[in-house]
mmCIF file of C-alpha atoms and ligand atoms in Angstrom:
data_model
loop_
_atom_site.group_PDB
_atom_site.id
_atom_site.type_symbol
_atom_site.label_atom_id
_atom_site.label_comp_id
_atom_site.label_asym_id
_atom_site.label_seq_id
_atom_site.Cartn_x
_atom_site.Cartn_y
_atom_site.Cartn_z
ATOM 1 C CA MET A 1 -9.127 68.631 83.778
ATOM 2 C CA THR A 2 -7.811 65.805 84.015
ATOM 3 C CA THR A 3 -7.453 63.288 80.543
ATOM 4 C CA THR A 4 -8.734 59.937 81.664
ATOM 5 C CA TYR A 5 -7.260 56.804 79.231
ATOM 6 C CA LYS A 6 -9.556 53.538 79.296
ATOM 7 C CA ILE A 7 -7.305 50.863 79.047
ATOM 8 C CA ALA A 8 -8.807 47.193 78.606
ATOM 9 C CA VAL A 9 -6.115 44.799 80.104
ATOM 10 C CA ILE A 10 -5.788 41.751 79.460
ATOM 11 C CA ALA A 11 -3.538 39.928 80.902
ATOM 12 C CA GLY A 12 -4.224 36.748 80.299
ATOM 13 C CA ASP A 13 -1.274 33.877 81.704
ATOM 14 C CA GLY A 14 1.053 32.474 82.906
ATOM 15 C CA ILE A 15 3.653 35.222 83.577
ATOM 16 C CA GLY A 16 0.912 37.142 82.201
ATOM 17 C CA PRO A 17 -0.489 38.947 85.331
ATOM 18 C CA GLU A 18 2.984 39.071 87.110
ATOM 19 C CA VAL A 19 5.258 41.159 84.667
ATOM 20 C CA ILE A 20 1.395 43.175 83.137
ATOM 21 C CA ASP A 21 0.399 44.748 87.226
ATOM 22 C CA GLN A 22 4.387 45.965 86.505
ATOM 23 C CA GLY A 23 3.626 48.218 83.481
ATOM 24 C CA ILE A 24 -0.284 49.122 85.081
ATOM 25 C CA LYS A 25 1.785 50.441 88.545
ATOM 26 C CA VAL A 26 4.061 52.674 85.984
ATOM 27 C CA LEU A 27 1.719 54.088 84.281
ATOM 28 C CA HIS A 28 -0.884 55.045 86.927
ATOM 29 C CA LYS A 29 2.476 56.224 89.503
ATOM 30 C CA VAL A 30 3.566 59.017 85.493
ATOM 31 C CA ALA A 31 0.298 60.227 84.984
ATOM 32 C CA GLU A 32 -0.295 60.942 89.398
ATOM 33 C CA LEU A 33 3.485 63.122 88.976
ATOM 34 C CA ASP A 34 2.048 64.554 85.968
ATOM 35 C CA GLY A 35 -1.196 65.426 87.333
ATOM 36 C CA SER A 36 -3.016 66.364 83.993
ATOM 37 C CA PHE A 37 -4.462 62.582 82.897
ATOM 38 C CA GLN A 38 -5.146 59.318 84.727
ATOM 39 C CA PHE A 39 -5.701 55.664 83.222
ATOM 40 C CA ASP A 40 -8.640 53.585 84.358
ATOM 41 C CA PHE A 41 -8.085 50.005 83.583
ATOM 42 C CA THR A 42 -10.546 47.492 83.252
ATOM 43 C CA HIS A 43 -9.402 43.833 83.543
ATOM 44 C CA PHE A 44 -10.752 40.646 81.353
ATOM 45 C CA PRO A 45 -10.207 37.718 82.466
ATOM 46 C CA TRP A 46 -9.578 35.736 78.885
ATOM 47 C CA GLY A 47 -7.046 33.107 78.476
ATOM 48 C CA CYS A 48 -6.339 29.351 78.683
ATOM 49 C CA GLU A 49 -8.430 29.356 82.181
ATOM 50 C CA TYR A 50 -11.644 31.329 80.037
ATOM 51 C CA TYR A 51 -11.086 28.259 77.642
ATOM 52 C CA ALA A 52 -10.766 25.491 79.929
ATOM 53 C CA GLU A 53 -14.455 26.849 81.105
ATOM 54 C CA THR A 54 -16.088 27.953 77.939
ATOM 55 C CA GLY A 55 -14.325 27.204 75.137
ATOM 56 C CA HIS A 56 -13.948 29.505 74.347
ATOM 57 C CA MET A 57 -10.566 32.037 74.900
ATOM 58 C CA MET A 58 -12.567 35.678 75.246
ATOM 59 C CA ALA A 59 -16.231 36.572 75.063
ATOM 60 C CA GLU A 60 -17.735 36.342 72.618
ATOM 61 C CA ASP A 61 -18.619 39.539 71.743
ATOM 62 C CA GLY A 62 -15.554 40.174 73.632
ATOM 63 C CA ILE A 63 -14.685 42.684 70.196
ATOM 64 C CA GLU A 64 -17.457 44.893 71.197
ATOM 65 C CA GLN A 65 -16.313 45.474 74.947
ATOM 66 C CA LEU A 66 -12.324 46.373 73.578
ATOM 67 C CA LYS A 67 -13.760 48.333 70.966
ATOM 68 C CA GLN A 68 -14.878 51.178 73.286
ATOM 69 C CA PHE A 69 -11.117 51.175 75.248
ATOM 70 C CA ASP A 70 -8.389 54.097 73.842
ATOM 71 C CA ALA A 71 -6.035 51.062 73.827
ATOM 72 C CA ILE A 72 -5.809 47.202 75.319
ATOM 73 C CA TYR A 73 -3.126 46.136 76.962
ATOM 74 C CA LEU A 74 -2.354 42.141 77.219
ATOM 75 C CA GLY A 75 0.099 40.048 78.814
ATOM 76 C CA ALA A 76 -0.044 36.679 77.303
ATOM 77 C CA VAL A 77 -1.725 34.159 76.716
ATOM 78 C CA GLY A 78 -0.643 30.415 76.657
ATOM 79 C CA PHE A 79 -0.945 27.198 78.522
ATOM 80 C CA PRO A 80 0.225 23.501 77.696
ATOM 81 C CA GLY A 81 -1.823 21.814 76.732
ATOM 82 C CA VAL A 82 -3.848 24.317 74.929
ATOM 83 C CA PRO A 83 -2.075 24.219 70.956
ATOM 84 C CA ASP A 84 -0.811 27.509 70.385
ATOM 85 C CA HIS A 85 -3.193 27.696 66.959
ATOM 86 C CA ILE A 86 -6.364 28.117 69.166
ATOM 87 C CA SER A 87 -4.624 30.665 71.808
ATOM 88 C CA LEU A 88 -3.131 33.101 69.028
ATOM 89 C CA TRP A 89 -6.005 32.515 66.716
ATOM 90 C CA ASP A 90 -9.040 32.819 69.742
ATOM 91 C CA LEU A 91 -7.807 35.848 71.199
ATOM 92 C CA LEU A 92 -4.090 37.731 69.756
ATOM 93 C CA LEU A 93 -4.908 37.233 65.762
ATOM 94 C CA ILE A 94 -8.894 37.872 66.483
ATOM 95 C CA ILE A 95 -7.977 41.144 67.446
ATOM 96 C CA ARG A 96 -5.414 42.429 65.851
ATOM 97 C CA LYS A 97 -7.533 41.850 63.155
ATOM 98 C CA SER A 98 -11.186 43.147 64.173
ATOM 99 C CA PHE A 99 -9.036 45.792 65.509
ATOM 100 C CA ASP A 100 -7.513 46.164 61.681
ATOM 101 C CA GLN A 101 -4.246 47.264 64.014
ATOM 102 C CA TYR A 102 -1.797 46.738 60.864
ATOM 103 C CA VAL A 103 1.473 47.496 62.276
ATOM 104 C CA ASN A 104 3.754 45.836 64.698
ATOM 105 C CA ILE A 105 5.604 48.477 66.544
ATOM 106 C CA ARG A 106 9.043 45.950 67.482
ATOM 107 C CA PRO A 107 12.361 49.277 68.826
ATOM 108 C CA VAL A 108 15.643 46.726 68.750
ATOM 109 C CA LYS A 109 17.734 49.384 70.511
ATOM 110 C CA LEU A 110 20.706 47.993 73.071
ATOM 111 C CA LEU A 111 19.578 49.828 76.197
ATOM 112 C CA LYS A 112 22.288 51.028 78.186
ATOM 113 C CA GLY A 113 22.596 48.254 81.272
ATOM 114 C CA ALA A 114 21.532 45.597 78.552
ATOM 115 C CA HIS A 115 23.855 42.819 77.099
ATOM 116 C CA CYS A 116 24.668 41.822 73.310
ATOM 117 C CA PRO A 117 25.764 38.818 72.723
ATOM 118 C CA LEU A 118 27.949 39.752 70.010
ATOM 119 C CA ALA A 119 31.559 40.951 71.538
ATOM 120 C CA ASN A 120 32.961 43.486 70.129
ATOM 121 C CA VAL A 121 29.455 45.655 68.455
ATOM 122 C CA ASN A 122 29.053 49.353 69.546
ATOM 123 C CA ARG A 123 25.711 49.731 72.072
ATOM 124 C CA GLU A 124 24.164 53.180 69.330
ATOM 125 C CA ASP A 125 24.385 50.092 66.394
ATOM 126 C CA VAL A 126 21.469 48.313 67.964
ATOM 127 C CA ASP A 127 18.866 50.685 67.272
ATOM 128 C CA MET A 128 16.327 49.809 64.482
ATOM 129 C CA LEU A 129 12.713 49.870 64.560
ATOM 130 C CA PHE A 130 10.875 46.984 62.988
ATOM 131 C CA ILE A 131 7.943 47.856 60.576
ATOM 132 C CA ARG A 132 6.101 44.252 60.421
ATOM 133 C CA GLU A 133 2.914 44.426 58.552
ATOM 134 C CA ASN A 134 0.414 42.319 60.881
ATOM 135 C CA THR A 135 -3.103 41.341 59.181
ATOM 136 C CA GLU A 136 -2.599 39.773 56.009
ATOM 137 C CA GLY A 137 0.289 38.376 53.837
ATOM 138 C CA GLU A 138 2.121 34.692 54.665
ATOM 139 C CA TYR A 139 -0.440 34.916 57.993
ATOM 140 C CA SER A 140 -3.432 35.860 56.184
ATOM 141 C CA GLY A 141 -4.573 32.106 57.782
ATOM 142 C CA ALA A 142 -5.864 31.478 53.973
ATOM 143 C CA GLY A 143 -5.300 28.070 52.445
ATOM 144 C CA ASP A 144 -6.379 24.268 51.859
ATOM 145 C CA TRP A 145 -6.124 20.905 52.945
ATOM 146 C CA LEU A 146 -6.941 17.793 50.030
ATOM 147 C CA TYR A 147 -7.126 14.151 49.826
ATOM 148 C CA LYS A 148 -6.375 14.838 53.813
ATOM 149 C CA GLY A 149 -4.648 11.410 54.744
ATOM 150 C CA GLN A 150 -4.148 10.138 51.333
ATOM 151 C CA GLU A 151 -0.834 9.093 49.305
ATOM 152 C CA ASN A 152 -1.455 12.163 46.651
ATOM 153 C CA GLU A 153 -2.303 14.847 50.755
ATOM 154 C CA VAL A 154 -1.907 18.299 49.286
ATOM 155 C CA VAL A 155 -2.027 21.313 52.343
ATOM 156 C CA LEU A 156 -1.728 24.200 50.942
ATOM 157 C CA GLN A 157 -0.650 28.232 52.778
ATOM 158 C CA ASN A 158 -1.805 30.945 51.094
ATOM 159 C CA ALA A 159 0.141 34.600 51.335
ATOM 160 C CA VAL A 160 -2.036 37.377 50.705
ATOM 161 C CA PHE A 161 -0.596 40.754 49.771
ATOM 162 C CA SER A 162 -3.359 42.836 49.081
ATOM 163 C CA ARG A 163 -2.302 46.555 47.399
ATOM 164 C CA LYS A 164 -4.347 48.298 50.516
ATOM 165 C CA GLY A 165 -1.883 46.384 52.959
ATOM 166 C CA THR A 166 0.906 46.782 51.812
ATOM 167 C CA GLU A 167 0.662 50.161 50.655
ATOM 168 C CA ARG A 168 -0.142 51.079 53.773
ATOM 169 C CA ILE A 169 2.334 49.703 56.259
ATOM 170 C CA ILE A 170 4.847 50.687 53.483
ATOM 171 C CA ARG A 171 3.502 54.471 53.248
ATOM 172 C CA TYR A 172 3.698 53.913 57.076
ATOM 173 C CA ALA A 173 7.029 53.204 57.374
ATOM 174 C CA PHE A 174 8.424 56.103 55.245
ATOM 175 C CA GLU A 175 6.269 58.704 57.075
ATOM 176 C CA THR A 176 8.323 56.771 60.334
ATOM 177 C CA ALA A 177 11.426 57.829 58.527
ATOM 178 C CA LYS A 178 10.868 60.907 57.651
ATOM 179 C CA LYS A 179 9.643 62.180 60.880
ATOM 180 C CA GLN A 180 12.797 60.536 62.250
ATOM 181 C CA GLY A 181 15.118 61.138 59.868
ATOM 182 C CA ARG A 182 16.685 57.714 59.972
ATOM 183 C CA SER A 183 17.107 55.786 56.612
ATOM 184 C CA LEU A 184 14.372 52.910 55.703
ATOM 185 C CA THR A 185 15.252 49.009 54.783
ATOM 186 C CA SER A 186 12.731 46.954 52.654
ATOM 187 C CA ILE A 187 13.317 43.022 53.843
ATOM 188 C CA SER A 188 11.828 40.609 51.209
ATOM 189 C CA LYS A 189 12.445 37.587 49.271
ATOM 190 C CA ALA A 190 12.010 38.404 45.429
ATOM 191 C CA ASN A 191 14.434 36.259 43.951
ATOM 192 C CA ALA A 192 12.125 33.118 45.580
ATOM 193 C CA LEU A 193 8.206 33.915 45.999
ATOM 194 C CA ASN A 194 7.997 35.127 42.895
ATOM 195 C CA TYR A 195 4.259 36.838 42.966
ATOM 196 C CA SER A 196 4.337 38.114 46.604
ATOM 197 C CA MET A 197 7.458 39.683 46.853
ATOM 198 C CA VAL A 198 8.460 41.478 43.370
ATOM 199 C CA PHE A 199 5.143 42.921 44.528
ATOM 200 C CA TRP A 200 6.526 44.093 47.646
ATOM 201 C CA ASP A 201 9.604 44.979 45.608
ATOM 202 C CA GLN A 202 7.370 46.424 43.231
ATOM 203 C CA VAL A 203 4.684 48.782 45.761
ATOM 204 C CA PHE A 204 8.096 49.936 48.069
ATOM 205 C CA GLU A 205 9.491 51.329 44.612
ATOM 206 C CA GLU A 206 6.228 53.511 44.270
ATOM 207 C CA VAL A 207 5.840 54.576 46.972
ATOM 208 C CA SER A 208 9.453 55.800 47.892
ATOM 209 C CA ALA A 209 9.254 58.360 45.031
ATOM 210 C CA GLU A 210 6.830 59.755 47.568
ATOM 211 C CA TYR A 211 9.530 60.504 49.850
ATOM 212 C CA PRO A 212 12.756 61.360 47.712
ATOM 213 C CA GLU A 213 14.096 62.589 51.305
ATOM 214 C CA VAL A 214 14.064 59.712 52.772
ATOM 215 C CA GLU A 215 17.570 57.148 52.725
ATOM 216 C CA THR A 216 16.337 53.788 51.273
ATOM 217 C CA ALA A 217 17.871 50.042 51.158
ATOM 218 C CA SER A 218 16.651 46.572 50.165
ATOM 219 C CA TYR A 219 17.616 43.488 51.168
ATOM 220 C CA LEU A 220 16.568 39.796 50.841
ATOM 221 C CA VAL A 221 15.593 38.503 54.328
ATOM 222 C CA ASP A 222 18.619 35.775 54.108
ATOM 223 C CA ALA A 223 20.737 37.860 53.618
ATOM 224 C CA ALA A 224 18.956 40.603 55.734
ATOM 225 C CA ALA A 225 19.593 38.232 59.065
ATOM 226 C CA MET A 226 22.992 37.666 58.470
ATOM 227 C CA LEU A 227 23.971 41.861 58.401
ATOM 228 C CA MET A 228 21.550 42.025 61.505
ATOM 229 C CA ILE A 229 24.448 40.042 63.505
ATOM 230 C CA THR A 230 27.563 40.769 61.273
ATOM 231 C CA ASP A 231 26.863 44.456 60.778
ATOM 232 C CA PRO A 232 23.580 45.892 62.630
ATOM 233 C CA LYS A 233 24.143 49.342 62.339
ATOM 234 C CA ARG A 234 23.000 49.447 58.818
ATOM 235 C CA PHE A 235 19.351 48.476 60.008
ATOM 236 C CA GLU A 236 17.609 52.034 61.333
ATOM 237 C CA VAL A 237 13.559 51.839 60.205
ATOM 238 C CA VAL A 238 13.344 49.033 58.427
ATOM 239 C CA VAL A 239 9.708 47.445 56.582
ATOM 240 C CA THR A 240 8.465 43.810 56.061
ATOM 241 C CA SER A 241 5.637 41.631 55.784
ATOM 242 C CA ASN A 242 4.133 40.201 58.400
ATOM 243 C CA LEU A 243 6.090 36.307 58.920
ATOM 244 C CA PHE A 244 9.683 37.727 58.222
ATOM 245 C CA GLY A 245 9.225 40.665 60.548
ATOM 246 C CA ASP A 246 7.963 37.662 63.312
ATOM 247 C CA ILE A 247 11.714 35.860 62.113
ATOM 248 C CA LEU A 248 13.787 39.008 62.216
ATOM 249 C CA THR A 249 12.569 40.775 65.885
ATOM 250 C CA ASP A 250 13.395 37.744 67.569
ATOM 251 C CA ILE A 251 16.675 38.080 66.586
ATOM 252 C CA GLY A 252 16.267 41.533 67.372
ATOM 253 C CA ALA A 253 15.096 40.651 70.852
ATOM 254 C CA ALA A 254 18.293 38.498 71.000
ATOM 255 C CA LEU A 255 20.938 41.530 69.952
ATOM 256 C CA ALA A 256 18.955 43.655 71.828
ATOM 257 C CA GLY A 257 19.142 41.923 75.184
ATOM 258 C CA GLY A 258 16.436 38.998 75.188
ATOM 259 C CA ILE A 259 12.946 38.140 74.819
ATOM 260 C CA GLY A 260 12.280 39.811 78.848
ATOM 261 C CA LEU A 261 13.046 42.718 77.104
ATOM 262 C CA ALA A 262 11.439 42.643 73.894
ATOM 263 C CA ALA A 263 8.627 44.544 73.524
ATOM 264 C CA GLY A 264 5.299 45.832 70.765
ATOM 265 C CA ALA A 265 2.680 47.682 69.775
ATOM 266 C CA ASN A 266 -0.396 46.803 67.510
ATOM 267 C CA VAL A 267 -1.318 49.951 66.329
ATOM 268 C CA ASN A 268 -4.190 50.800 63.916
ATOM 269 C CA PRO A 269 -2.365 54.803 62.625
ATOM 270 C CA GLU A 270 -5.986 56.017 61.794
ATOM 271 C CA ARG A 271 -7.364 55.006 65.372
ATOM 272 C CA GLU A 272 -11.352 53.857 65.041
ATOM 273 C CA PHE A 273 -9.992 51.567 67.058
ATOM 274 C CA PRO A 274 -8.328 50.815 69.841
ATOM 275 C CA SER A 275 -4.766 49.674 69.802
ATOM 276 C CA MET A 276 -3.159 47.004 71.626
ATOM 277 C CA PHE A 277 0.283 46.708 73.530
ATOM 278 C CA GLU A 278 2.139 43.771 74.582
ATOM 279 C CA PRO A 279 5.054 42.302 75.789
ATOM 280 C CA VAL A 280 6.718 39.875 72.452
ATOM 281 C CA HIS A 281 7.187 37.192 74.848
ATOM 282 C CA GLY A 282 4.530 34.236 75.976
ATOM 283 C CA SER A 283 2.942 33.132 79.421
ATOM 284 C CA ALA A 284 6.015 31.696 79.899
ATOM 285 C CA PRO A 285 4.443 28.398 81.931
ATOM 286 C CA ASP A 286 7.872 27.168 83.351
ATOM 287 C CA ILE A 287 8.775 30.033 85.214
ATOM 288 C CA ALA A 288 4.897 31.364 86.095
ATOM 289 C CA GLY A 289 3.615 31.502 89.405
ATOM 290 C CA LYS A 290 6.907 31.909 90.748
ATOM 291 C CA GLY A 291 7.301 35.429 91.190
ATOM 292 C CA ILE A 292 10.431 36.231 88.511
ATOM 293 C CA GLY A 293 8.828 36.696 85.833
ATOM 294 C CA ASN A 294 10.957 39.942 83.859
ATOM 295 C CA PRO A 295 8.719 42.969 83.469
ATOM 296 C CA LEU A 296 10.542 45.202 81.524
ATOM 297 C CA ALA A 297 9.468 43.831 78.021
ATOM 298 C CA SER A 298 6.063 44.294 79.449
ATOM 299 C CA VAL A 299 7.365 48.179 81.049
ATOM 300 C CA TRP A 300 8.437 49.109 77.749
ATOM 301 C CA SER A 301 4.970 48.637 75.755
ATOM 302 C CA ALA A 302 3.586 50.809 78.691
ATOM 303 C CA SER A 303 5.987 52.797 77.364
ATOM 304 C CA GLN A 304 5.316 52.504 73.470
ATOM 305 C CA MET A 305 1.379 52.966 74.972
ATOM 306 C CA LEU A 306 2.336 56.358 76.748
ATOM 307 C CA ASP A 307 3.910 57.111 73.282
ATOM 308 C CA TYR A 308 0.483 56.665 71.505
ATOM 309 C CA LEU A 309 -1.646 58.428 73.403
ATOM 310 C CA GLY A 310 0.410 61.449 72.730
ATOM 311 C CA HIS A 311 3.037 61.467 75.814
ATOM 312 C CA ASP A 312 6.098 60.698 73.833
ATOM 313 C CA ASN A 313 8.057 63.055 76.709
ATOM 314 C CA TYR A 314 7.455 60.033 79.177
ATOM 315 C CA GLY A 315 7.572 57.651 76.722
ATOM 316 C CA LYS A 316 11.515 58.485 76.942
ATOM 317 C CA LEU A 317 11.144 58.568 80.315
ATOM 318 C CA VAL A 318 10.232 54.977 81.470
ATOM 319 C CA ILE A 319 12.902 53.880 79.328
ATOM 320 C CA ASP A 320 15.415 56.198 80.624
ATOM 321 C CA ALA A 321 14.175 54.117 83.840
ATOM 322 C CA ILE A 322 14.767 51.126 82.341
ATOM 323 C CA GLU A 323 17.911 51.887 81.029
ATOM 324 C CA ASP A 324 18.960 53.310 84.729
ATOM 325 C CA LEU A 325 17.546 50.556 86.741
ATOM 326 C CA LEU A 326 19.926 48.304 83.744
ATOM 327 C CA MET A 327 22.507 49.917 84.701
ATOM 328 C CA GLU A 328 22.770 49.827 88.051
ATOM 329 C CA ASN A 329 22.141 46.817 88.090
ATOM 330 C CA THR A 330 21.138 45.704 91.775
ATOM 331 C CA THR A 331 16.868 45.048 90.993
ATOM 332 C CA LEU A 332 17.013 42.502 88.659
ATOM 333 C CA THR A 333 14.945 39.064 87.224
ATOM 334 C CA PRO A 334 16.690 36.051 87.406
ATOM 335 C CA ASP A 335 17.065 35.795 83.271
ATOM 336 C CA MET A 336 19.319 39.477 83.824
ATOM 337 C CA LYS A 337 21.660 37.568 85.898
ATOM 338 C CA GLY A 338 19.676 39.667 89.292
ATOM 339 C CA THR A 339 18.046 37.963 92.245
ATOM 340 C CA ALA A 340 15.119 40.487 92.035
ATOM 341 C CA SER A 341 11.199 39.412 92.345
ATOM 342 C CA THR A 342 8.693 40.540 89.595
ATOM 343 C CA SER A 343 7.397 43.088 91.648
ATOM 344 C CA GLU A 344 10.508 44.304 93.131
ATOM 345 C CA VAL A 345 12.223 45.909 89.368
ATOM 346 C CA GLY A 346 8.500 47.455 88.854
ATOM 347 C CA ASP A 347 8.883 48.857 93.164
ATOM 348 C CA ARG A 348 11.876 49.840 92.093
ATOM 349 C CA LEU A 349 11.324 50.849 88.281
ATOM 350 C CA VAL A 350 8.746 53.527 90.439
ATOM 351 C CA ARG A 351 10.886 54.538 92.396
ATOM 352 C CA ILE A 352 13.221 55.539 89.859
ATOM 353 C CA ILE A 353 10.857 58.217 87.930
ATOM 354 C CA THR A 354 9.716 59.375 91.224
ATOM 355 C CA GLU A 355 12.932 60.647 91.389
ATOM 356 C CA THR A 356 13.839 62.070 88.053
ATOM 357 C CA MET A 357 10.026 63.685 87.129
HETATM 358 P P1 ATP B 1 3.963 30.642 75.449
HETATM 359 O O1 ATP B 1 3.261 29.055 74.514
HETATM 360 O O2 ATP B 1 2.518 31.180 75.871
HETATM 361 O O3 ATP B 1 4.041 31.145 73.607
HETATM 362 P P2 ATP B 1 5.892 29.315 75.179
HETATM 363 O O4 ATP B 1 6.573 28.810 76.154
HETATM 364 O O5 ATP B 1 5.890 28.778 73.642
HETATM 365 O O6 ATP B 1 5.335 30.047 76.355
HETATM 366 P P3 ATP B 1 7.472 32.091 76.336
HETATM 367 O O7 ATP B 1 6.339 32.375 77.278
HETATM 368 O O8 ATP B 1 8.710 33.254 75.182
HETATM 369 O O9 ATP B 1 6.799 30.346 75.393
HETATM 370 O O10 ATP B 1 9.459 31.850 76.626
HETATM 371 C C1 ATP B 1 10.522 30.994 76.640
HETATM 372 C C2 ATP B 1 11.614 30.855 77.383
HETATM 373 O O11 ATP B 1 12.206 32.325 77.779
HETATM 374 C C3 ATP B 1 10.696 30.310 78.220
HETATM 375 O O12 ATP B 1 11.849 28.963 79.134
HETATM 376 C C4 ATP B 1 11.000 31.709 79.528
HETATM 377 O O13 ATP B 1 10.234 31.521 80.902
HETATM 378 C C5 ATP B 1 11.747 32.378 79.366
HETATM 379 N N1 ATP B 1 11.284 33.818 78.721
HETATM 380 C C6 ATP B 1 10.195 34.221 78.509
HETATM 381 N N2 ATP B 1 9.170 35.833 78.888
HETATM 382 C C7 ATP B 1 10.336 35.767 79.933
HETATM 383 C C8 ATP B 1 10.362 37.505 80.958
HETATM 384 N N3 ATP B 1 9.136 37.858 80.935
HETATM 385 N N4 ATP B 1 11.027 36.992 82.227
HETATM 386 C C9 ATP B 1 11.673 35.974 81.994
HETATM 387 N N5 ATP B 1 11.901 34.188 81.454
HETATM 388 C C10 ATP B 1 10.988 34.506 79.788
HETATM 389 MG MG1 MG B 2 4.675 29.326 72.137
#
């Protein structure tokens, strides 16, 4: 019996379609070599071009359409001229919220052959797993604009930390740390954010009592930003809020070899709705259409999809293939000082996978 995974593909704008194609190649190859499962990809033409034609980033019943899939594979959305808050809110954030993808998982791991900008860092010292709250917090979208245009104009942007939302992300992080036998660090800012982060710290402490076997640490976000650079080995599994996670994982991306390698998964752990896998980078309009976008972040997120679908062995195999490719140092895109095209990198990865399986 062959299992078929139905995957919705929103390749999106700019380099999105170019890089996603390479992830699809890799997934097809892994499935073909295994033989017990296969992928059925359905492409949705949503993004900024669709917006230019229809005034919407995705079909009005888009969420309904996506619901029936096992997972979503997303490239990037964004185009110069379409404000980021539209491309973000009308597609990405709607999907994250509608499907309750409250866990954002971002590996910050320095692969063999990847370049770290810090001198004197041991490769093993940069091996973190960020677990970022993905549906509320500082990105709740709630706020107000009072006395607009007047002298006494006031703008409010509310951070929302619900008991349910805070507890479930922290519990997910403890479960992950426990499973991996690693420590868990919470990052907050209770000294300045006297409601939200005091609450966050309290919940962290409460949940921590249920996991005596997990070693914990807690840092203020400013200190954590510094320590990620000066002493990255302190961090193993890390849990933090939506905004802090957004910022710190960009530091992480820089540490682990750059934006061309940074992957992310938006997960609904209960599996009530599909989860979504995407590279962290944007549509890179400056290099779009040239066929030189680095596909490794997209391939890494495809590997996260394999983990999610229960094929961790293949998830790891894909990461090993990326490491082999980085180490042979012959087939890399220009952002990694190579001369290869996007699809040459994809083809080389497929070759490496074929040779190792
Ligand atoms: P968006 O509006 O979609 O977020 P952006 O330009 O703001 O796009 P990115 O797309 O992340 O943000 O690009 C930032 C810079 O990094 C650009 O110079 C881009 O070319 C480069 N870049 C991003 N992703 C890649 C990639 N996969 N390969 C090569 N260069 C990349
Ligand atoms: Mg951008």
